[in-house]
């Protein structure tokens, strides 16, 4: 393929059991079919399966397809589609060949390293309850030839990973299933009922303290917390419940200030018939004194019909009443999702970089 800007687009029928992979010219928007696949009966394509990677030389596309195993089951695995042309220079339909194999599902394609001809992918292995980053050569194989990149994190078995463009750095995101989360029965899940902003926040803090203690190469003097929506509430609440100056920087986007101001369907699902005292106990405007030593960036869309701007306005007022300096960014005509993500994340990045230095 000529060195040009192209788009790999995957299409599906209404039943989502027949996919077509096309390569489209970025300038002309003309798409050419390179691969078709019809799923077996009672199987379908998930949107996540449509994600694909294009090789550096643009001579191969990598996608996820079902691969049959000896036990009669099918698992999502990496398929390589070799891009070839006929004698007239037209794209030929590609044959698929698998790169990964095993009794596990590949759930995401992360990166392709053209220098080493290596695919990095996320799989639910070695058991369905795990999620790790793996790598394999971009060469079709019938053998189980792959390596786990992130399995050395013994206490982080369910994770997501990001790889830097130069493949020099790996960012691993571990999830903490603190009280209030699912998967452990209702006794564990209901620990936050009528008491949002309590034990689930404390469990996150305890986990973070344990990580900092175990891995001394982390700079405990430059710890930051970030959250959006309920996460925005949790970020501010964490700064409140943590020891003094534990967090150097806090970023809160569209936070719930008090669940009295949030929609009844969500709030009463978790708060039930809790009295006014329970709501006031989780009000993040009650005590903002910790932001004298922890810097805060607050961002909110003025058109937010989910978490109304009133919530951030109340938090701003509480900070101003105590003459506490903070950073704020307001987005006119933006709802809860804030579509101006580039501006928002540039603002967050600049804030964190500046905060970490001072």
Short mmCIF file of C-alpha atoms in Angstrom, two decimals:
data_model
loop_
_atom_site.label_atom_id
_atom_site.label_comp_id
_atom_site.label_asym_id
_atom_site.label_seq_id
_atom_site.Cartn_x
_atom_site.Cartn_y
_atom_site.Cartn_z
CA UNK A 1 0.00 0.00 0.00
CA UNK A 2 1.24 3.47 -0.78
CA UNK A 3 2.34 5.61 2.13
CA UNK A 4 -0.81 7.62 2.68
CA UNK A 5 -3.44 8.39 5.29
CA UNK A 6 -6.01 5.60 5.41
CA UNK A 7 -8.84 4.58 7.69
CA UNK A 8 -9.72 1.00 8.57
CA UNK A 9 -13.52 0.89 8.92
CA UNK A 10 -15.47 -2.16 10.06
CA UNK A 11 -19.16 -2.43 9.16
CA UNK A 12 -21.90 -4.79 10.29
CA UNK A 13 -25.41 -5.79 9.36
CA UNK A 14 -28.41 -5.09 11.57
CA UNK A 15 -28.18 -8.45 13.35
CA UNK A 16 -24.47 -7.75 13.96
CA UNK A 17 -23.41 -11.24 12.92
CA UNK A 18 -21.75 -10.32 9.62
CA UNK A 19 -18.83 -7.89 9.50
CA UNK A 20 -17.05 -6.24 6.59
CA UNK A 21 -13.58 -4.74 6.98
CA UNK A 22 -12.75 -1.95 4.55
CA UNK A 23 -9.77 0.30 3.94
CA UNK A 24 -10.81 3.86 3.14
CA UNK A 25 -8.84 6.64 1.53
CA UNK A 26 -8.76 9.53 4.00
CA UNK A 27 -8.98 12.20 1.28
CA UNK A 28 -11.53 10.70 -1.12
CA UNK A 29 -13.59 8.72 1.45
CA UNK A 30 -13.60 5.78 -0.99
CA UNK A 31 -13.64 2.45 0.85
CA UNK A 32 -12.51 -0.92 -0.52
CA UNK A 33 -13.55 -4.25 0.96
CA UNK A 34 -10.66 -6.40 2.21
CA UNK A 35 -12.37 -8.95 4.46
CA UNK A 36 -15.76 -10.40 5.34
CA UNK A 37 -16.74 -12.68 8.20
CA UNK A 38 -20.03 -14.35 9.10
CA UNK A 39 -20.30 -15.40 12.74
CA UNK A 40 -21.49 -18.92 13.63
CA UNK A 41 -25.04 -19.38 14.89
CA UNK A 42 -25.85 -17.68 18.22
CA UNK A 43 -22.69 -15.57 18.06
CA UNK A 44 -22.38 -11.88 17.33
CA UNK A 45 -19.90 -9.02 17.03
CA UNK A 46 -19.45 -6.71 20.00
CA UNK A 47 -18.50 -3.06 19.27
CA UNK A 48 -15.18 -3.62 21.07
CA UNK A 49 -14.37 -6.36 18.55
CA UNK A 50 -14.49 -3.81 15.73
CA UNK A 51 -11.32 -2.11 16.95
CA UNK A 52 -8.34 -2.81 14.73
CA UNK A 53 -4.65 -2.06 14.31
CA UNK A 54 -2.87 -1.27 11.05
CA UNK A 55 0.74 -2.32 10.58
CA UNK A 56 3.39 0.37 10.13
CA UNK A 57 3.86 -0.55 6.47
CA UNK A 58 0.08 -0.64 6.01
CA UNK A 59 0.34 -4.17 4.66
CA UNK A 60 -1.71 -5.89 7.38
CA UNK A 61 -4.75 -5.29 9.58
CA UNK A 62 -5.19 -6.93 12.98
CA UNK A 63 -8.70 -7.56 14.34
CA UNK A 64 -10.44 -9.83 16.88
CA UNK A 65 -12.33 -12.90 15.65
CA UNK A 66 -13.69 -16.10 17.27
CA UNK A 67 -11.23 -19.02 17.22
CA UNK A 68 -12.49 -22.57 17.80
CA UNK A 69 -10.79 -24.71 20.43
CA UNK A 70 -10.65 -28.47 20.96
CA UNK A 71 -13.11 -28.26 23.86
CA UNK A 72 -15.81 -27.03 21.45
CA UNK A 73 -15.68 -23.46 22.73
CA UNK A 74 -14.74 -20.35 20.77
CA UNK A 75 -12.56 -17.56 22.13
CA UNK A 76 -11.84 -14.09 20.77
CA UNK A 77 -8.31 -14.01 19.37
CA UNK A 78 -6.10 -11.84 17.19
CA UNK A 79 -6.46 -12.40 13.45
CA UNK A 80 -4.06 -10.98 10.88
CA UNK A 81 -5.46 -9.84 7.53
CA UNK A 82 -2.69 -9.58 4.94
CA UNK A 83 -3.34 -6.75 2.48
CA UNK A 84 -2.56 -7.78 -1.10
CA UNK A 85 -3.24 -6.48 -4.59
CA UNK A 86 -4.07 -8.17 -7.87
CA UNK A 87 -2.26 -7.58 -11.14
CA UNK A 88 -4.43 -4.52 -11.81
CA UNK A 89 -3.54 -2.88 -8.50
CA UNK A 90 -6.89 -3.57 -6.86
CA UNK A 91 -7.22 -4.83 -3.29
CA UNK A 92 -7.80 -8.57 -2.97
CA UNK A 93 -10.00 -10.13 -0.31
CA UNK A 94 -7.74 -11.17 2.56
CA UNK A 95 -7.55 -14.50 4.32
CA UNK A 96 -7.45 -14.43 8.11
CA UNK A 97 -4.70 -16.15 10.11
CA UNK A 98 -4.56 -16.21 13.90
CA UNK A 99 -1.68 -14.90 16.02
CA UNK A 100 -2.88 -15.84 19.51
CA UNK A 101 -4.31 -19.08 20.83
CA UNK A 102 -5.58 -20.35 24.18
CA UNK A 103 -8.66 -20.92 26.30
CA UNK A 104 -9.11 -17.23 27.03
CA UNK A 105 -10.60 -14.15 25.39
CA UNK A 106 -8.51 -11.32 24.00
CA UNK A 107 -10.49 -8.23 25.00
CA UNK A 108 -8.44 -5.42 23.43
CA UNK A 109 -5.68 -4.69 20.93
CA UNK A 110 -3.29 -2.21 22.55
CA UNK A 111 -0.38 -1.44 20.22
CA UNK A 112 1.63 -2.74 17.28
CA UNK A 113 5.41 -2.30 17.38
CA UNK A 114 6.68 -2.33 13.81
CA UNK A 115 10.32 -2.35 14.90
CA UNK A 116 10.01 -5.75 16.57
CA UNK A 117 6.87 -6.90 14.70
CA UNK A 118 5.09 -7.38 18.03
CA UNK A 119 1.43 -7.07 18.99
CA UNK A 120 0.50 -5.98 22.52
CA UNK A 121 -2.95 -7.05 23.65
CA UNK A 122 -5.14 -7.36 26.74
CA UNK A 123 -6.55 -10.78 27.61
CA UNK A 124 -8.61 -12.33 30.39
CA UNK A 125 -5.88 -14.79 31.29
CA UNK A 126 -4.63 -16.94 32.88
CA UNK A 127 -8.21 -17.16 34.22
CA UNK A 128 -11.43 -15.26 33.34
CA UNK A 129 -11.15 -13.23 36.55
CA UNK A 130 -7.78 -11.82 35.46
CA UNK A 131 -6.90 -9.15 32.93
CA UNK A 132 -3.28 -8.61 31.89
CA UNK A 133 -1.19 -7.14 29.08
CA UNK A 134 0.39 -9.74 26.77
CA UNK A 135 2.60 -9.66 23.70
CA UNK A 136 3.09 -11.95 20.71
CA UNK A 137 4.89 -11.81 17.38
CA UNK A 138 2.72 -10.77 14.44
CA UNK A 139 3.33 -14.15 12.82
CA UNK A 140 0.52 -16.71 12.40
CA UNK A 141 0.91 -19.68 14.74
CA UNK A 142 -0.93 -22.72 16.02
CA UNK A 143 1.14 -22.78 19.20
CA UNK A 144 0.65 -20.89 22.44
CA UNK A 145 3.52 -18.46 21.91
CA UNK A 146 2.84 -15.31 23.90
CA UNK A 147 4.31 -13.56 26.92
CA UNK A 148 2.68 -11.79 29.83
CA UNK A 149 4.04 -8.27 30.19
CA UNK A 150 2.26 -7.27 33.40
CA UNK A 151 1.86 -10.52 35.37
CA UNK A 152 4.66 -9.55 37.76
CA UNK A 153 2.15 -7.35 39.60
CA UNK A 154 1.04 -10.14 41.93
CA UNK A 155 -1.57 -8.05 43.75
CA UNK A 156 -2.93 -6.43 40.60
CA UNK A 157 -4.54 -9.20 38.60
CA UNK A 158 -7.33 -7.17 36.95
CA UNK A 159 -5.85 -4.18 35.18
CA UNK A 160 -5.69 -1.95 32.13
CA UNK A 161 -2.47 -0.73 30.50
CA UNK A 162 -1.28 2.11 28.31
CA UNK A 163 1.95 1.98 26.30
CA UNK A 164 3.94 5.09 25.39
CA UNK A 165 4.44 5.83 21.65
CA UNK A 166 8.13 4.87 21.85
CA UNK A 167 7.32 1.65 23.77
CA UNK A 168 9.63 2.83 26.56
CA UNK A 169 7.03 3.25 29.30
CA UNK A 170 4.09 1.16 30.48
CA UNK A 171 1.32 2.67 32.61
CA UNK A 172 -0.61 0.03 34.57
CA UNK A 173 -4.00 0.90 36.05
CA UNK A 174 -5.04 -1.39 38.91
CA UNK A 175 -8.59 -1.40 40.21
CA UNK A 176 -9.40 -1.59 43.91
CA UNK A 177 -12.65 -3.41 44.72
CA UNK A 178 -13.35 -1.62 47.99
CA UNK A 179 -16.52 -1.87 50.02
CA UNK A 180 -19.56 -0.92 47.98
CA UNK A 181 -18.35 -2.66 44.80
CA UNK A 182 -19.93 -5.76 43.28
CA UNK A 183 -18.72 -9.31 42.83
CA UNK A 184 -18.49 -10.21 46.53
CA UNK A 185 -22.13 -10.52 47.52
CA UNK A 186 -24.62 -8.08 48.97
CA UNK A 187 -23.04 -7.79 52.41
CA UNK A 188 -19.98 -6.24 50.79
CA UNK A 189 -21.93 -4.26 48.19
CA UNK A 190 -24.38 -2.71 50.66
CA UNK A 191 -21.70 -1.30 52.98
CA UNK A 192 -22.28 2.16 51.47
CA UNK A 193 -26.09 2.04 51.62
CA UNK A 194 -27.30 5.28 53.16
CA UNK A 195 -23.70 6.40 53.64
CA UNK A 196 -22.16 7.47 50.33
CA UNK A 197 -18.72 8.98 50.64
CA UNK A 198 -17.64 6.97 53.67
CA UNK A 199 -16.17 3.45 53.64
CA UNK A 200 -15.69 3.28 49.85
CA UNK A 201 -13.49 6.38 50.02
CA UNK A 202 -11.59 5.12 53.06
CA UNK A 203 -10.86 1.81 51.31
CA UNK A 204 -9.36 3.65 48.34
CA UNK A 205 -7.18 5.68 50.70
CA UNK A 206 -6.04 2.57 52.57
CA UNK A 207 -5.18 0.84 49.30
CA UNK A 208 -3.21 3.87 48.10
CA UNK A 209 -1.29 4.03 51.38
CA UNK A 210 -0.41 0.35 51.02
CA UNK A 211 0.84 0.90 47.46
CA UNK A 212 3.01 3.84 48.51
CA UNK A 213 4.47 1.82 51.36
CA UNK A 214 5.19 -1.21 49.20
CA UNK A 215 6.71 0.68 46.28
CA UNK A 216 9.09 3.33 47.65
CA UNK A 217 10.01 4.54 44.15
CA UNK A 218 6.63 6.32 44.03
CA UNK A 219 6.98 9.93 45.17
CA UNK A 220 4.59 10.13 48.13
CA UNK A 221 5.00 13.91 48.21
CA UNK A 222 3.38 14.31 44.78
CA UNK A 223 0.25 12.16 44.94
CA UNK A 224 -2.79 13.44 43.03
CA UNK A 225 -6.43 12.38 42.79
CA UNK A 226 -8.77 12.84 39.82
CA UNK A 227 -12.46 12.10 39.35
CA UNK A 228 -15.50 12.97 37.22
CA UNK A 229 -19.17 13.07 38.30
CA UNK A 230 -19.42 10.71 41.30
CA UNK A 231 -15.67 10.43 40.86
CA UNK A 232 -15.45 14.22 41.16
CA UNK A 233 -17.31 13.97 44.46
CA UNK A 234 -15.04 11.10 45.53
CA UNK A 235 -11.87 13.05 44.64
CA UNK A 236 -12.87 16.00 46.83
CA UNK A 237 -14.08 13.67 49.57
CA UNK A 238 -10.80 11.73 49.47
CA UNK A 239 -8.84 14.96 49.94
CA UNK A 240 -11.06 15.71 52.94
CA UNK A 241 -10.71 12.30 54.61
CA UNK A 242 -7.00 11.82 53.89
CA UNK A 243 -4.28 12.93 56.32
CA UNK A 244 -3.24 16.56 55.97
CA UNK A 245 -1.27 17.22 52.75
CA UNK A 246 -1.58 13.56 51.71
CA UNK A 247 -2.74 14.72 48.26
CA UNK A 248 -0.71 17.45 46.61
CA UNK A 249 -3.22 18.03 43.80
CA UNK A 250 -6.93 17.31 43.31
CA UNK A 251 -8.83 17.47 40.00
CA UNK A 252 -12.62 17.34 40.23
CA UNK A 253 -14.84 17.47 37.13
CA UNK A 254 -18.61 17.95 37.48
CA UNK A 255 -18.75 16.79 41.12
CA UNK A 256 -21.88 16.14 43.16
CA UNK A 257 -21.56 18.53 46.09
CA UNK A 258 -24.54 17.19 48.04
CA UNK A 259 -26.75 14.30 46.96
CA UNK A 260 -29.77 16.39 47.90
CA UNK A 261 -29.11 18.18 44.59
CA UNK A 262 -28.78 15.04 42.48
CA UNK A 263 -31.57 13.09 40.76
CA UNK A 264 -33.83 11.05 43.02
CA UNK A 265 -33.64 7.81 41.01
CA UNK A 266 -29.89 7.47 41.47
CA UNK A 267 -29.65 8.98 44.94
CA UNK A 268 -32.48 7.07 46.59
CA UNK A 269 -31.24 3.81 45.10
CA UNK A 270 -28.15 4.12 47.31
CA UNK A 271 -29.35 6.40 50.11
CA UNK A 272 -32.80 4.87 50.61
CA UNK A 273 -34.75 6.77 53.22
CA UNK A 274 -31.68 8.10 54.98
CA UNK A 275 -32.41 11.27 56.90
CA UNK A 276 -31.07 14.76 56.33
CA UNK A 277 -28.12 14.09 58.63
CA UNK A 278 -26.81 11.35 56.29
CA UNK A 279 -26.97 13.71 53.31
CA UNK A 280 -25.25 16.51 55.18
CA UNK A 281 -22.53 14.12 56.37
CA UNK A 282 -21.45 13.54 52.76
CA UNK A 283 -21.75 17.19 51.72
CA UNK A 284 -18.31 18.13 50.36
CA UNK A 285 -18.92 21.83 51.04
CA UNK A 286 -19.02 21.31 54.83
CA UNK A 287 -15.25 21.29 55.27
CA UNK A 288 -12.95 22.65 52.57
CA UNK A 289 -10.07 23.63 54.86
CA UNK A 290 -7.87 20.85 53.42
CA UNK A 291 -7.63 22.82 50.18
CA UNK A 292 -5.40 25.34 51.90
CA UNK A 293 -2.59 22.80 51.45
CA UNK A 294 -3.99 20.66 48.62
CA UNK A 295 -4.41 22.49 45.32
CA UNK A 296 -7.75 22.06 43.55
CA UNK A 297 -8.81 22.29 39.91
CA UNK A 298 -12.58 22.35 39.48
CA UNK A 299 -14.20 22.03 36.02
CA UNK A 300 -17.88 21.89 35.03
CA UNK A 301 -20.11 22.35 31.98
CA UNK A 302 -22.74 25.07 32.36
CA UNK A 303 -25.24 23.02 30.33
CA UNK A 304 -24.83 19.94 32.55
CA UNK A 305 -28.31 18.42 32.93
CA UNK A 306 -26.98 15.45 34.91
CA UNK A 307 -24.94 16.98 37.72
CA UNK A 308 -26.22 20.54 37.65
CA UNK A 309 -23.69 23.37 37.76
CA UNK A 310 -25.28 24.35 41.07
CA UNK A 311 -23.09 21.69 42.70
CA UNK A 312 -19.81 23.27 41.62
CA UNK A 313 -21.17 26.74 42.38
CA UNK A 314 -21.83 25.70 45.98
CA UNK A 315 -18.32 24.26 46.30
CA UNK A 316 -16.82 27.45 44.84
CA UNK A 317 -18.83 29.53 47.30
CA UNK A 318 -17.60 27.44 50.25
CA UNK A 319 -13.99 27.90 49.14
CA UNK A 320 -14.43 31.64 48.61
CA UNK A 321 -16.04 32.11 52.02
CA UNK A 322 -12.85 30.73 53.59
CA UNK A 323 -10.63 32.75 51.25
CA UNK A 324 -9.09 29.58 49.76
CA UNK A 325 -7.49 29.91 46.35
CA UNK A 326 -8.36 27.31 43.69
CA UNK A 327 -8.37 26.84 39.92
CA UNK A 328 -11.62 26.60 37.97
CA UNK A 329 -12.63 26.09 34.34
CA UNK A 330 -16.22 26.59 33.19
CA UNK A 331 -17.47 25.23 29.84
CA UNK A 332 -20.39 27.21 28.32
CA UNK A 333 -22.95 25.18 26.34
CA UNK A 334 -21.34 21.91 27.46
CA UNK A 335 -23.21 19.09 29.16
CA UNK A 336 -21.99 16.44 31.60
CA UNK A 337 -19.67 14.79 29.07
CA UNK A 338 -17.86 18.04 28.08
CA UNK A 339 -17.10 17.40 24.41
CA UNK A 340 -14.22 19.89 24.43
CA UNK A 341 -11.97 17.15 25.79
CA UNK A 342 -8.76 18.42 24.22
CA UNK A 343 -9.06 21.74 26.03
CA UNK A 344 -10.09 20.06 29.28
CA UNK A 345 -7.25 17.54 29.32
CA UNK A 346 -4.71 20.18 28.29
CA UNK A 347 -5.92 22.22 31.26
CA UNK A 348 -5.69 19.23 33.61
CA UNK A 349 -2.20 18.34 32.33
CA UNK A 350 -0.92 21.90 32.76
CA UNK A 351 -2.45 22.09 36.24
CA UNK A 352 -0.87 18.82 37.39
CA UNK A 353 2.54 19.70 35.94
CA UNK A 354 2.50 23.07 37.68
CA UNK A 355 1.13 21.62 40.91
CA UNK A 356 3.80 18.92 41.04
CA UNK A 357 6.59 21.51 40.79
CA UNK A 358 5.42 23.79 43.59
#
